[in-house]
Tab-separated table of C-alpha atoms and ligand atoms in Angstrom:
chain	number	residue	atom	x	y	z
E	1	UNK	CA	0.000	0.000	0.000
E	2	UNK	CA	1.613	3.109	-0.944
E	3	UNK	CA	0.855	6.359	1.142
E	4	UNK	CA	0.278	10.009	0.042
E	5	UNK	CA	2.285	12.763	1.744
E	6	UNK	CA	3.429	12.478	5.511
E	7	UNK	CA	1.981	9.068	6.286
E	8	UNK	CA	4.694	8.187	8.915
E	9	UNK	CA	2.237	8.293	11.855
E	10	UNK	CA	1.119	5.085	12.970
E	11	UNK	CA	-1.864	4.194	12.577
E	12	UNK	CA	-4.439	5.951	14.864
E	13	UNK	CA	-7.649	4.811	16.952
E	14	UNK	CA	-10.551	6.987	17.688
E	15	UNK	CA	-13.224	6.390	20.009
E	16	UNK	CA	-16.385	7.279	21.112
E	17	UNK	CA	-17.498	8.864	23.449
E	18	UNK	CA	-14.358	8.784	24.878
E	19	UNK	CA	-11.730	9.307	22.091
E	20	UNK	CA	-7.611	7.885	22.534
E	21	UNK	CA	-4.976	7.396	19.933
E	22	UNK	CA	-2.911	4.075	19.941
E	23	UNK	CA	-1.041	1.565	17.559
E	24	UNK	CA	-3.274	-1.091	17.889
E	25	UNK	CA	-4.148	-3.193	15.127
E	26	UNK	CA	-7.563	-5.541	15.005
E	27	UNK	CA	-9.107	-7.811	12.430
E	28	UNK	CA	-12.596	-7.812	11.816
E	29	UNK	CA	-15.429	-9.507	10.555
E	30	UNK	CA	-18.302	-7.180	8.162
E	31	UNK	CA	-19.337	-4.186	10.753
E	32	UNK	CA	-22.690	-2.465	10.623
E	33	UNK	CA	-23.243	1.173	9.847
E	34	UNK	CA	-25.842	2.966	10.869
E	35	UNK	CA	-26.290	6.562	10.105
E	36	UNK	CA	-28.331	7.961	12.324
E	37	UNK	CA	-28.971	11.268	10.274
E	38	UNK	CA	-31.171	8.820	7.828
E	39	UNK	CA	-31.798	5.557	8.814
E	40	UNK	CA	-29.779	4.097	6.333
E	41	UNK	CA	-27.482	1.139	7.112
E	42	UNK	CA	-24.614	-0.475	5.227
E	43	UNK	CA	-21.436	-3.171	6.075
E	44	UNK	CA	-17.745	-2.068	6.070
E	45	UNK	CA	-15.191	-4.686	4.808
E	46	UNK	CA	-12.159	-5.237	7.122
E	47	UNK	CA	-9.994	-2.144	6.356
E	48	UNK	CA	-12.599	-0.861	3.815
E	49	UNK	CA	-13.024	2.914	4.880
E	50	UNK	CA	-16.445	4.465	6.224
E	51	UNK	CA	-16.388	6.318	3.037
E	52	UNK	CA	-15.659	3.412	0.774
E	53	UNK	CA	-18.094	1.155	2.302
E	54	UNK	CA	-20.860	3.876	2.125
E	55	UNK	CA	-20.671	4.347	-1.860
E	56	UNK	CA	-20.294	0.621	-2.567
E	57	UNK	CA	-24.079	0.268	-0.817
E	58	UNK	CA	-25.336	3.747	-2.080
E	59	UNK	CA	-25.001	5.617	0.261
E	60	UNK	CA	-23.910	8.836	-0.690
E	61	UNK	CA	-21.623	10.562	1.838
E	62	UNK	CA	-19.753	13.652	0.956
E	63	UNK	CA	-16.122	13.956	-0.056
E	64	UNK	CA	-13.663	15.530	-1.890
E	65	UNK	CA	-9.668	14.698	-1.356
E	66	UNK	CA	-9.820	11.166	-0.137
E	67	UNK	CA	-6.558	11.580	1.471
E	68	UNK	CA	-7.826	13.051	4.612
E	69	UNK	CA	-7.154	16.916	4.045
E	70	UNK	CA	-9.893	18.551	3.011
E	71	UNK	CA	-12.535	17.999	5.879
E	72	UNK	CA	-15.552	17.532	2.821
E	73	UNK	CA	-16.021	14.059	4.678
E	74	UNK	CA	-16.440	15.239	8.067
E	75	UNK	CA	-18.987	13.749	10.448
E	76	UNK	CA	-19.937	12.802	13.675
E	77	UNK	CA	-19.017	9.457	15.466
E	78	UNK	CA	-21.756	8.808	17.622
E	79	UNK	CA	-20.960	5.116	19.155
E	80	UNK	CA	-18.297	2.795	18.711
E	81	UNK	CA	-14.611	3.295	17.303
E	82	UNK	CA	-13.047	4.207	14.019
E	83	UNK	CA	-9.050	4.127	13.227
E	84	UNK	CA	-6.970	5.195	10.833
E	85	UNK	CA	-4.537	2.835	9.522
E	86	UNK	CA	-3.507	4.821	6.024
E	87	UNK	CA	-3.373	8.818	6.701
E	88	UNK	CA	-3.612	10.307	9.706
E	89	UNK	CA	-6.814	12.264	9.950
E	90	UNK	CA	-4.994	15.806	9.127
E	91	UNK	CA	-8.443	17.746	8.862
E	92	UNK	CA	-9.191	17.440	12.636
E	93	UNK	CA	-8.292	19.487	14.967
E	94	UNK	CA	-8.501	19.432	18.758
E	95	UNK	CA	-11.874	20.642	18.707
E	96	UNK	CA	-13.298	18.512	16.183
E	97	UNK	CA	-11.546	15.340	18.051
E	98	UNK	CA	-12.872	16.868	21.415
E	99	UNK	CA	-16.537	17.201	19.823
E	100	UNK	CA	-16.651	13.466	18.614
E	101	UNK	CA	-15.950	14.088	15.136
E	102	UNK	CA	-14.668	11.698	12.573
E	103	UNK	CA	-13.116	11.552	8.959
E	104	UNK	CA	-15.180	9.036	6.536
E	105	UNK	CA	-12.629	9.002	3.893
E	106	UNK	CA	-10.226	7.765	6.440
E	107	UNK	CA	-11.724	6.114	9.570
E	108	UNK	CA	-11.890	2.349	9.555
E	109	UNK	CA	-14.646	0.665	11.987
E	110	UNK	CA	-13.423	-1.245	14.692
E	111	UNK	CA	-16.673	-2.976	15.531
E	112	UNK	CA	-20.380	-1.656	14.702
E	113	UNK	CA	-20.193	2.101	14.711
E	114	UNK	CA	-23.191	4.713	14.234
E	115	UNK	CA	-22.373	7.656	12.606
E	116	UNK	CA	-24.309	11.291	12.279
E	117	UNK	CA	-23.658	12.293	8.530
E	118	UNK	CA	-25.605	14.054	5.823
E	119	UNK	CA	-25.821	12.398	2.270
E	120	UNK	CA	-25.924	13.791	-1.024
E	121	UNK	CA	-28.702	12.265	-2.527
E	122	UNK	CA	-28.772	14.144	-6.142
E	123	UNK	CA	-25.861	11.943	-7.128
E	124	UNK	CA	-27.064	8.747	-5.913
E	125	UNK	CA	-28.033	7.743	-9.364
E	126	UNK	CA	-25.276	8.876	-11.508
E	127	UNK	CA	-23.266	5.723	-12.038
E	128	UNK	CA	-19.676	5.949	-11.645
E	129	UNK	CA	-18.171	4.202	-15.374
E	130	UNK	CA	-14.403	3.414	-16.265
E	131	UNK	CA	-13.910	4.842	-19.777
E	132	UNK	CA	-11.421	5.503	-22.519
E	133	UNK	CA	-10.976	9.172	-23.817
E	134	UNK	CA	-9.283	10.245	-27.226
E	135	UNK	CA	-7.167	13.371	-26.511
E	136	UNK	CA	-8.995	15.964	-28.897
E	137	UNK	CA	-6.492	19.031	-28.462
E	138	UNK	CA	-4.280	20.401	-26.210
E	139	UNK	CA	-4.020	24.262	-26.037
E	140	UNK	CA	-1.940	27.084	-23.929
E	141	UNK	CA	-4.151	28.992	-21.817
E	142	UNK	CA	-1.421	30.393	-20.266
E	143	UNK	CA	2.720	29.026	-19.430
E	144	UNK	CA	1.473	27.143	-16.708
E	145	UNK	CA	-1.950	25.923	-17.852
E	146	UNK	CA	-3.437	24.172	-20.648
E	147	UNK	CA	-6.791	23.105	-21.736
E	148	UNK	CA	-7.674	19.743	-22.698
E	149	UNK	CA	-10.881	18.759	-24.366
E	150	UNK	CA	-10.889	14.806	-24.184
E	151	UNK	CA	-13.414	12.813	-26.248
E	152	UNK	CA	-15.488	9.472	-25.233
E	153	UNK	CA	-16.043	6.699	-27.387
E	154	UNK	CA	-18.976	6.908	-30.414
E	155	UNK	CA	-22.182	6.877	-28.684
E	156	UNK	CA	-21.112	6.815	-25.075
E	157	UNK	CA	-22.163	10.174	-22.797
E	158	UNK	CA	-21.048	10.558	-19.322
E	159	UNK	CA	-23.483	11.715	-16.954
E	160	UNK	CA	-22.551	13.785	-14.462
E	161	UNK	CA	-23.379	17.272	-12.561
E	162	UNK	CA	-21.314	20.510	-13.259
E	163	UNK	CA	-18.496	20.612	-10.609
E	164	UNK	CA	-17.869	17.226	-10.555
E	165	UNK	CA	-14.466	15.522	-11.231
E	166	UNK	CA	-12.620	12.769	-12.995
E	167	UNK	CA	-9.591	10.815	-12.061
E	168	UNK	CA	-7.603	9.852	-14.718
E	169	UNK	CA	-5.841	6.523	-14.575
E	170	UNK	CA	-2.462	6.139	-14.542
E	171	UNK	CA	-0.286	2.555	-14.610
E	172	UNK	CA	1.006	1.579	-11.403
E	173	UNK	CA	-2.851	1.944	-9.991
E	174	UNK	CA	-2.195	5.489	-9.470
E	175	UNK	CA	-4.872	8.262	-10.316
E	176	UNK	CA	-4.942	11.841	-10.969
E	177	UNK	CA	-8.308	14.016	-9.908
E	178	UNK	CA	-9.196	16.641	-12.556
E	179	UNK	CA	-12.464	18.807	-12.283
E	180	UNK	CA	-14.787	18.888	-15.502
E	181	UNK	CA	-14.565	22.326	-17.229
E	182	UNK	CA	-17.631	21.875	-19.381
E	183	UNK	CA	-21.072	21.593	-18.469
E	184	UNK	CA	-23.202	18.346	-18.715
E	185	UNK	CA	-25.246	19.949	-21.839
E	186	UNK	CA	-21.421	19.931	-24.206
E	187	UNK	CA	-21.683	16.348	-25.018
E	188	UNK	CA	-19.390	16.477	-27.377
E	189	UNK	CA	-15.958	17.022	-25.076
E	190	UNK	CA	-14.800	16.906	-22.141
E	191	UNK	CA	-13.120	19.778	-21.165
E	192	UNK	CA	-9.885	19.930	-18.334
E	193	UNK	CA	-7.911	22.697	-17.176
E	194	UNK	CA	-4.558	21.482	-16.114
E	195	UNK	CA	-2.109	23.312	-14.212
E	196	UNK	CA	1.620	22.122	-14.376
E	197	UNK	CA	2.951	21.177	-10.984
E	198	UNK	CA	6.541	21.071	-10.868
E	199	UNK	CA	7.969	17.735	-10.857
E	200	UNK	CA	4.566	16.134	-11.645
E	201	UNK	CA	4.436	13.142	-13.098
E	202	UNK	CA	0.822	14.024	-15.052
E	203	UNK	CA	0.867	17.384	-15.729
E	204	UNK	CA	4.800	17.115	-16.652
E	205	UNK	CA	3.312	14.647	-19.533
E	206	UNK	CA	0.665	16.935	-20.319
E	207	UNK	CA	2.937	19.958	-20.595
E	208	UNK	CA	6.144	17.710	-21.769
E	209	UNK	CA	4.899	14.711	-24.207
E	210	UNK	CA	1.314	14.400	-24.865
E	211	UNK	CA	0.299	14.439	-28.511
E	212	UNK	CA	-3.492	14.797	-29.734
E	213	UNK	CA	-4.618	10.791	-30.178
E	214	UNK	CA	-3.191	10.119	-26.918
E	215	UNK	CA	-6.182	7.368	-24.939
E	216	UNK	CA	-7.183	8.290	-21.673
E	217	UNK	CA	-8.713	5.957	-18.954
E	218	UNK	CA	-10.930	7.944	-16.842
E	219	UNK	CA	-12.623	6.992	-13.814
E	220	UNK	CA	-15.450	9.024	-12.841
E	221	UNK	CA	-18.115	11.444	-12.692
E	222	UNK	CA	-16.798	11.840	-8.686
E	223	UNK	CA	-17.294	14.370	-5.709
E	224	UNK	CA	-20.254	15.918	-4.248
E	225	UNK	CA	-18.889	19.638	-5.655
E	226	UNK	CA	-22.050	20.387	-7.701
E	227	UNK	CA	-24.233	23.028	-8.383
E	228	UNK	CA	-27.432	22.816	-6.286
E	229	UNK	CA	-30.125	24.009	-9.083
E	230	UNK	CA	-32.836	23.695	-6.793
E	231	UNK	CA	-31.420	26.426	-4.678
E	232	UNK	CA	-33.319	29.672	-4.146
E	233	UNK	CA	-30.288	31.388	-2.384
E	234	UNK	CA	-28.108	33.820	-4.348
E	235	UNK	CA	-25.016	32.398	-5.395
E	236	UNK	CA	-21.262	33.148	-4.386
E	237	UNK	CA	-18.374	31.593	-6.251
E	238	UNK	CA	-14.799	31.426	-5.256
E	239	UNK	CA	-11.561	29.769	-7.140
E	240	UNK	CA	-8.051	29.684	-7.083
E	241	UNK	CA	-6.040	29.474	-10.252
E	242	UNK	CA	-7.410	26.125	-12.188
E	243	UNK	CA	-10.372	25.957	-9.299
E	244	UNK	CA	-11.912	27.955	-12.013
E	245	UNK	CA	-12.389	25.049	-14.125
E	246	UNK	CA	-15.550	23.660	-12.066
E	247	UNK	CA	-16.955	27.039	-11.515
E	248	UNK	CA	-17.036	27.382	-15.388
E	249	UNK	CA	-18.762	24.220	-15.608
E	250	UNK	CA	-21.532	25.589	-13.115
E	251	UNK	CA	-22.078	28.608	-14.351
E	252	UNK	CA	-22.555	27.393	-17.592
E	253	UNK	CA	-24.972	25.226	-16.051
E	254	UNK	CA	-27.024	27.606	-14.442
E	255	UNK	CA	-27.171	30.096	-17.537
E	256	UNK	CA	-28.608	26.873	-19.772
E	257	UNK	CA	-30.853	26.122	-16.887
E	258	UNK	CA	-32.147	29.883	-17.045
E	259	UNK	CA	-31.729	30.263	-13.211
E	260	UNK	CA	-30.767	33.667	-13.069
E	261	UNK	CA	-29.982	34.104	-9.037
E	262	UNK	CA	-27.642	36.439	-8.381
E	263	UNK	CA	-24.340	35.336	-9.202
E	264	UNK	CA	-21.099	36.817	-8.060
E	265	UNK	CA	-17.716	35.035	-9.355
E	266	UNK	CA	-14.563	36.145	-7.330
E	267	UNK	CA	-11.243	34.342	-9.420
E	268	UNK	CA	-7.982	34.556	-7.017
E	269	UNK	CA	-4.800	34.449	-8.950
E	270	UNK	CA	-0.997	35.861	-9.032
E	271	UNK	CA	-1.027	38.239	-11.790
E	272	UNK	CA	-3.753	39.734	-14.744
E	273	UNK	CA	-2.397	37.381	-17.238
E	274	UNK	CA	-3.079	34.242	-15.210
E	275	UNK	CA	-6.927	35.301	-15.897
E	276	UNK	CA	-7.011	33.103	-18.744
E	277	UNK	CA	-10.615	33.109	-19.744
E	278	UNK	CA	-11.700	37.023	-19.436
E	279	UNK	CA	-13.906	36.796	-23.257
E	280	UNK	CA	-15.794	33.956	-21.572
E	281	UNK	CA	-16.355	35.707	-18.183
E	282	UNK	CA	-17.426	38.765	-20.119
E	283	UNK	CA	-19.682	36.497	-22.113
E	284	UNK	CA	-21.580	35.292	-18.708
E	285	UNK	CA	-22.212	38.669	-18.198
E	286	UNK	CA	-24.389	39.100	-21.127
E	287	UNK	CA	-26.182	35.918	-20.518
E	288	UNK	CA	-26.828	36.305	-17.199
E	289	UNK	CA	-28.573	39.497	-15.779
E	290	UNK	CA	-27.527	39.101	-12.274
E	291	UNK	CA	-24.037	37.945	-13.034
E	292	UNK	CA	-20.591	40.042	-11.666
E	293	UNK	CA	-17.312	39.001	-11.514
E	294	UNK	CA	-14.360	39.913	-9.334
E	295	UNK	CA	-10.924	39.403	-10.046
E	296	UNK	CA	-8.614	39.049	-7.328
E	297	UNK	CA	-4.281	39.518	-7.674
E	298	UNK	CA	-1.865	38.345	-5.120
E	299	UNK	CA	0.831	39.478	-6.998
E	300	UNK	CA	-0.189	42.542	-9.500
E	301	UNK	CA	1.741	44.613	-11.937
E	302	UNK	CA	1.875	48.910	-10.716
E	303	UNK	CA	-1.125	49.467	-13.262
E	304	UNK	CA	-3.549	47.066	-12.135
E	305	UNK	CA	-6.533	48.929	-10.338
E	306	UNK	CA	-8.469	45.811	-9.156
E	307	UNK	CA	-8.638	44.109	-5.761
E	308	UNK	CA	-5.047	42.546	-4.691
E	309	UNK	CA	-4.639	40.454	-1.394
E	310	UNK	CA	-5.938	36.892	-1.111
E	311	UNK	CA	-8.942	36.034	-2.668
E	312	UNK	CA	-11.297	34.586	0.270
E	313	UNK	CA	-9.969	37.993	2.276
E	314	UNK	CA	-11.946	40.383	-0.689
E	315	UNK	CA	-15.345	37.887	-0.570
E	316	UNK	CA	-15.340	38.919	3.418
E	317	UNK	CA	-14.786	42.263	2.704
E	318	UNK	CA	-17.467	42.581	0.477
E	319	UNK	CA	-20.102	40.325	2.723
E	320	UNK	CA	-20.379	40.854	6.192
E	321	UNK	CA	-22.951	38.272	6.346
E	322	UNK	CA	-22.733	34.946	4.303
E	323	UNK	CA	-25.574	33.287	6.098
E	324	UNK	CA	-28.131	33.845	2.706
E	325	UNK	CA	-25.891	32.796	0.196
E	326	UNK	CA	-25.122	29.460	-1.259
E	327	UNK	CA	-21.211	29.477	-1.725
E	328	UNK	CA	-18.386	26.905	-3.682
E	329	UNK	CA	-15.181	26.976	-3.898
E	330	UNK	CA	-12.477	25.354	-5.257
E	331	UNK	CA	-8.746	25.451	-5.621
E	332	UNK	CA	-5.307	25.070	-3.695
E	333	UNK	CA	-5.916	23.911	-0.180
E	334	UNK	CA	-4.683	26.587	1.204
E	335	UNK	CA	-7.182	28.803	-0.203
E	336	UNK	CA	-9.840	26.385	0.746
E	337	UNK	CA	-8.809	25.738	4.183
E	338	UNK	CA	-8.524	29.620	4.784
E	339	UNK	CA	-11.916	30.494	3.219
E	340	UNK	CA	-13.940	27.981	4.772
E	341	UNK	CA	-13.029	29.153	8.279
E	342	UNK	CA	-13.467	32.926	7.218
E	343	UNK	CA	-16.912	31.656	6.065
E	344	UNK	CA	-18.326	29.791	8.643
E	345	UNK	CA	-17.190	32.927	11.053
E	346	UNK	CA	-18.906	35.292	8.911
E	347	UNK	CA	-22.363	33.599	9.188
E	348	UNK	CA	-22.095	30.932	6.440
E	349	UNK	CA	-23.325	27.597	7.147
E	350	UNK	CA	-21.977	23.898	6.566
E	351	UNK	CA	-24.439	22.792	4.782
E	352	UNK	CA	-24.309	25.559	2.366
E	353	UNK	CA	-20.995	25.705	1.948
E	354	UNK	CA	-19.472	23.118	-1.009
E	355	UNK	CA	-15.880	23.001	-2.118
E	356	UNK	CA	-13.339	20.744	-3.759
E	357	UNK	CA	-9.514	20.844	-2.418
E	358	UNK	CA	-6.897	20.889	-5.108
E	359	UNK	CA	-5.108	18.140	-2.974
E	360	UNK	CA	-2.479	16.595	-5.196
E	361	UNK	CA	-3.213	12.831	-5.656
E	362	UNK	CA	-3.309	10.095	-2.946
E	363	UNK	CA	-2.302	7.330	-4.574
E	364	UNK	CA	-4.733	5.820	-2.696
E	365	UNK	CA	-6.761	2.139	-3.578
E	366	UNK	CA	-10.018	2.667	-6.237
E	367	UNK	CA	-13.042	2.725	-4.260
E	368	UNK	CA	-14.558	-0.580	-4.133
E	369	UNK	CA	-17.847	-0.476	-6.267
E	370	UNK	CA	-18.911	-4.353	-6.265
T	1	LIG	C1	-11.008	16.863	-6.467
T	1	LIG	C2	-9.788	17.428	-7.160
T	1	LIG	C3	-9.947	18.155	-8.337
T	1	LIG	C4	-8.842	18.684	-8.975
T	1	LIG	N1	-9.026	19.421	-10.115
T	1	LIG	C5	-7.956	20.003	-10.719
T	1	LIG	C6	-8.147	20.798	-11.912
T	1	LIG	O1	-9.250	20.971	-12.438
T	1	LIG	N2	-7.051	21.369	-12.453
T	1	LIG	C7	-5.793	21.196	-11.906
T	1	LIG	O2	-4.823	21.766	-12.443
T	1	LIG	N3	-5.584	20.431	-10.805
T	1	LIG	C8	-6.638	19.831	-10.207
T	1	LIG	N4	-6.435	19.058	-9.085
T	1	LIG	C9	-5.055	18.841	-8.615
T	1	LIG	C10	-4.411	17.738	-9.449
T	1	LIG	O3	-5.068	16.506	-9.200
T	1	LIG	C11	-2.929	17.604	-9.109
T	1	LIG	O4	-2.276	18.792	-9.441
T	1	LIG	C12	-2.329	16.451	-9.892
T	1	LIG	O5	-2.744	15.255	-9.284
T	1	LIG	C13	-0.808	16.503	-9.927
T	1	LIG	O6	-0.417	15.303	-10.573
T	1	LIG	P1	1.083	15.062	-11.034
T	1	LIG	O7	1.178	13.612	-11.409
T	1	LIG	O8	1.497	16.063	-12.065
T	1	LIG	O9	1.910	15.379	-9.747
T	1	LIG	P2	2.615	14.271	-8.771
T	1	LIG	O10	3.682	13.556	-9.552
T	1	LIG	O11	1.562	13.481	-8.091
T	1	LIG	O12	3.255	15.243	-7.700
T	1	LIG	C14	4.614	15.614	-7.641
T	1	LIG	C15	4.792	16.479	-6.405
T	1	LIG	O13	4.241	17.771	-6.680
T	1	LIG	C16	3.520	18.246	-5.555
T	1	LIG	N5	2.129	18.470	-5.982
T	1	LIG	C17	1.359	17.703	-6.790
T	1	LIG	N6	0.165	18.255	-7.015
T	1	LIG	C18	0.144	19.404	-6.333
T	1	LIG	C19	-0.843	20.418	-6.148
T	1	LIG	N7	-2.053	20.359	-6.729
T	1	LIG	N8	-0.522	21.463	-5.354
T	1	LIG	C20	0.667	21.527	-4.752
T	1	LIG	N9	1.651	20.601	-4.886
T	1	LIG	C21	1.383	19.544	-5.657
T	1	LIG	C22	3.619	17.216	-4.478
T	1	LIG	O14	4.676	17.584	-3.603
T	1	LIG	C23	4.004	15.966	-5.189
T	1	LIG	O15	4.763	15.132	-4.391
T	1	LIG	C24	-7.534	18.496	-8.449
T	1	LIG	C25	-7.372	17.734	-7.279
T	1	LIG	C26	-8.484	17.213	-6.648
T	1	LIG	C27	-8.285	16.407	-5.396
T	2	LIG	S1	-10.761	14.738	4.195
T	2	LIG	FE1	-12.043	13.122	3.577
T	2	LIG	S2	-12.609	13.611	1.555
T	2	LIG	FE2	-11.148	15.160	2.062
């Protein structure tokens, strides 16, 4: 089993109600389930995660990273005892351990547990399908990021909600996440924005080596980062760099669904020419009455006379109160981790609150669909 960054702490027990780290190992038979939040019920594997268990049976519990950083998968362990034998549980912090919580992506049953967890039913039937991909094109949007639009096999659609991702299959059983760009309606392409990490092994391809032609395996529609249509709250978006590429995908949703709640896009990046899709942002704003975008620089030339700073630190500024708004974001962790505590202390709530963490991969197992 291979182990994403900083896996060097031994493997860790949680209980409940009272809660104690240790090294201790136990086999185990099937364990029952039960979240309390719904009723529903399902059986964990020995070592199969909460997480991994859940989606085999259908039951939809959120996520994001799978690798234990991005807190999407947070819930509440209500009896029994979870550890964590891959990574250590990195989104929890005193509080959160203090307070009973628990990370499904990670936590591993040690017995029957009950859990207290809310599930994502809109994607419960959107099957998850393994599929091959032609490499259409390959363009510059900027030096660090290019565009691919990837094409399925004649006759085969994938269906899946704007914001969701793919991984993309590499040998070795290793996978690389990669939100979808376009909107379900383009059934043409598929449409990535990849940003070149240095010393990737991916993106170095993509950026190094890939020619047009090149197959694909794809894993996916994955994630619970969607756009919730049947929202009547106005909308706030926020993305770092390539986090754009799922906020595209929604808002392109939303303008072919004709919902026209107010819609305000802030885009967080280094310098003007990192904005790499200002015609299309321009365009939203003649399709959609309500639309307004802010562009954020960290690092901006003398002549820029926009907002500079970080780009969760101008959506505070400009809302005081995020309790009415439904807000995503998506992007480096960093970002993520920094707006969604700036959020939830200026009024926003959990459950209206969706993001996807640009963790870099896991090399983690597939999930188990069988
Ligand atoms: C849900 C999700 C959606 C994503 N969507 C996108 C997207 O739309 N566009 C996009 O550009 N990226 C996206 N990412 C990030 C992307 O998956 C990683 O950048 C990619 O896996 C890097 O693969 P690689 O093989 O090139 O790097 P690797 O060979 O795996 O990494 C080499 C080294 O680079 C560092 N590294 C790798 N990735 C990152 C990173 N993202 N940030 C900081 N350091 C890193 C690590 O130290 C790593 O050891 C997404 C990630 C997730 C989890
Ligand atoms: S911490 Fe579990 S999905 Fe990110």
């Amino acid at each position: 089993m291979e182990f994403a960054k900083g896996n060097t702490a031994a493997p860790l027990i949680v209980s409940c109600p009272l809660r104690h780290y240790g090294t201790r190992l136990l086999t185990q038979a099937q364990n029952r389930i039960i979240n309390r939040a719904s009723g529903h019920e399902f059986r964990a594997r020995p070592d199969e995660t909460v997480l991994a268990a859940a989606l085999r049976q259908g039951v939809m519990l959120p996520y994001s990273c799978r690798n234990g950083t991005c807190a999407s998968c947070k819930c509440r362990l209500v009896t029994g005892e979870v550890r964590y034998p891959f990574n250590p549980p990195t989104a929890l912090d005193t509080e959160d351990l203090a307070d009973g919580r628990m990370l499904a992506c990670q936590a591993v049953s040690d017995g029957d547990i009950e859990i207290e967890a809310i599930e994502i039913e809109q994607v419960a039937d959107i099957p998850v399908r393994l599929l091959p991909a032609r490499v259409e094109s390959i363009d510059e949007l900027t030096p660090t990021v290019r565009r691919l639009r990837l094409k399925l096999p004649r006759g085969q659609r994938l269906q899946f909600l704007a914001g969701q991702y793919m991984d993309i299959l590499l040998p070795g059983g290793k996978r690389r996440a990669f939100s979808i760009a376009s909107p379900p309606s383009e059934t043409e392409f598929l449409e990535l924005h990849v940003r070149h990490v240095s010393g990737g092994g991916f993106t170095g391809h993509v950026f190094e080596t890939m020619q047009a032609g090149e197959i694909l395996r794809l894993e996916g529609p994955l994630g619970m980062f969607f756009v919730r249509l049947g929202s009547p709250r106005p909308i706030l978006m926020m993305g770092g760099g390539t986090g754009f590429a799922p906020l595209k995908a929604m808002i392109e949703d939303l303008i072919h669904a004709g919902d026209t709640r107010p819609l305000i896009l802030y885009w967080g990046v280094r310098t003007a020419s990192d904005l790499y899709a200002r015609e299309l942002i321009a365009d939203f704003g003649q399709r959609h009455p309500e639309f307004r975008f802010v562009p954020v620089l960290s690092e901006p030339s003398g002549d820029w006379s926009g907002r500079r700073g970080f780009v969760h630190d101008a959506l505070i500024e400009d809302h005081a109160d995020l309790a009415p708004f439904e807000v995503y974001m998506s992007g480096p962790p960093a970002m993520v981790h920094a707006g969604r505590r700036a959020i939830l202390a200026a009024g926003g709530s959990e459950v209206h609150l969706h993001y996807d963490s640009f963790d870099f991969a896991p090399d983690i197992p597939p999930m188990d669909r069988t």
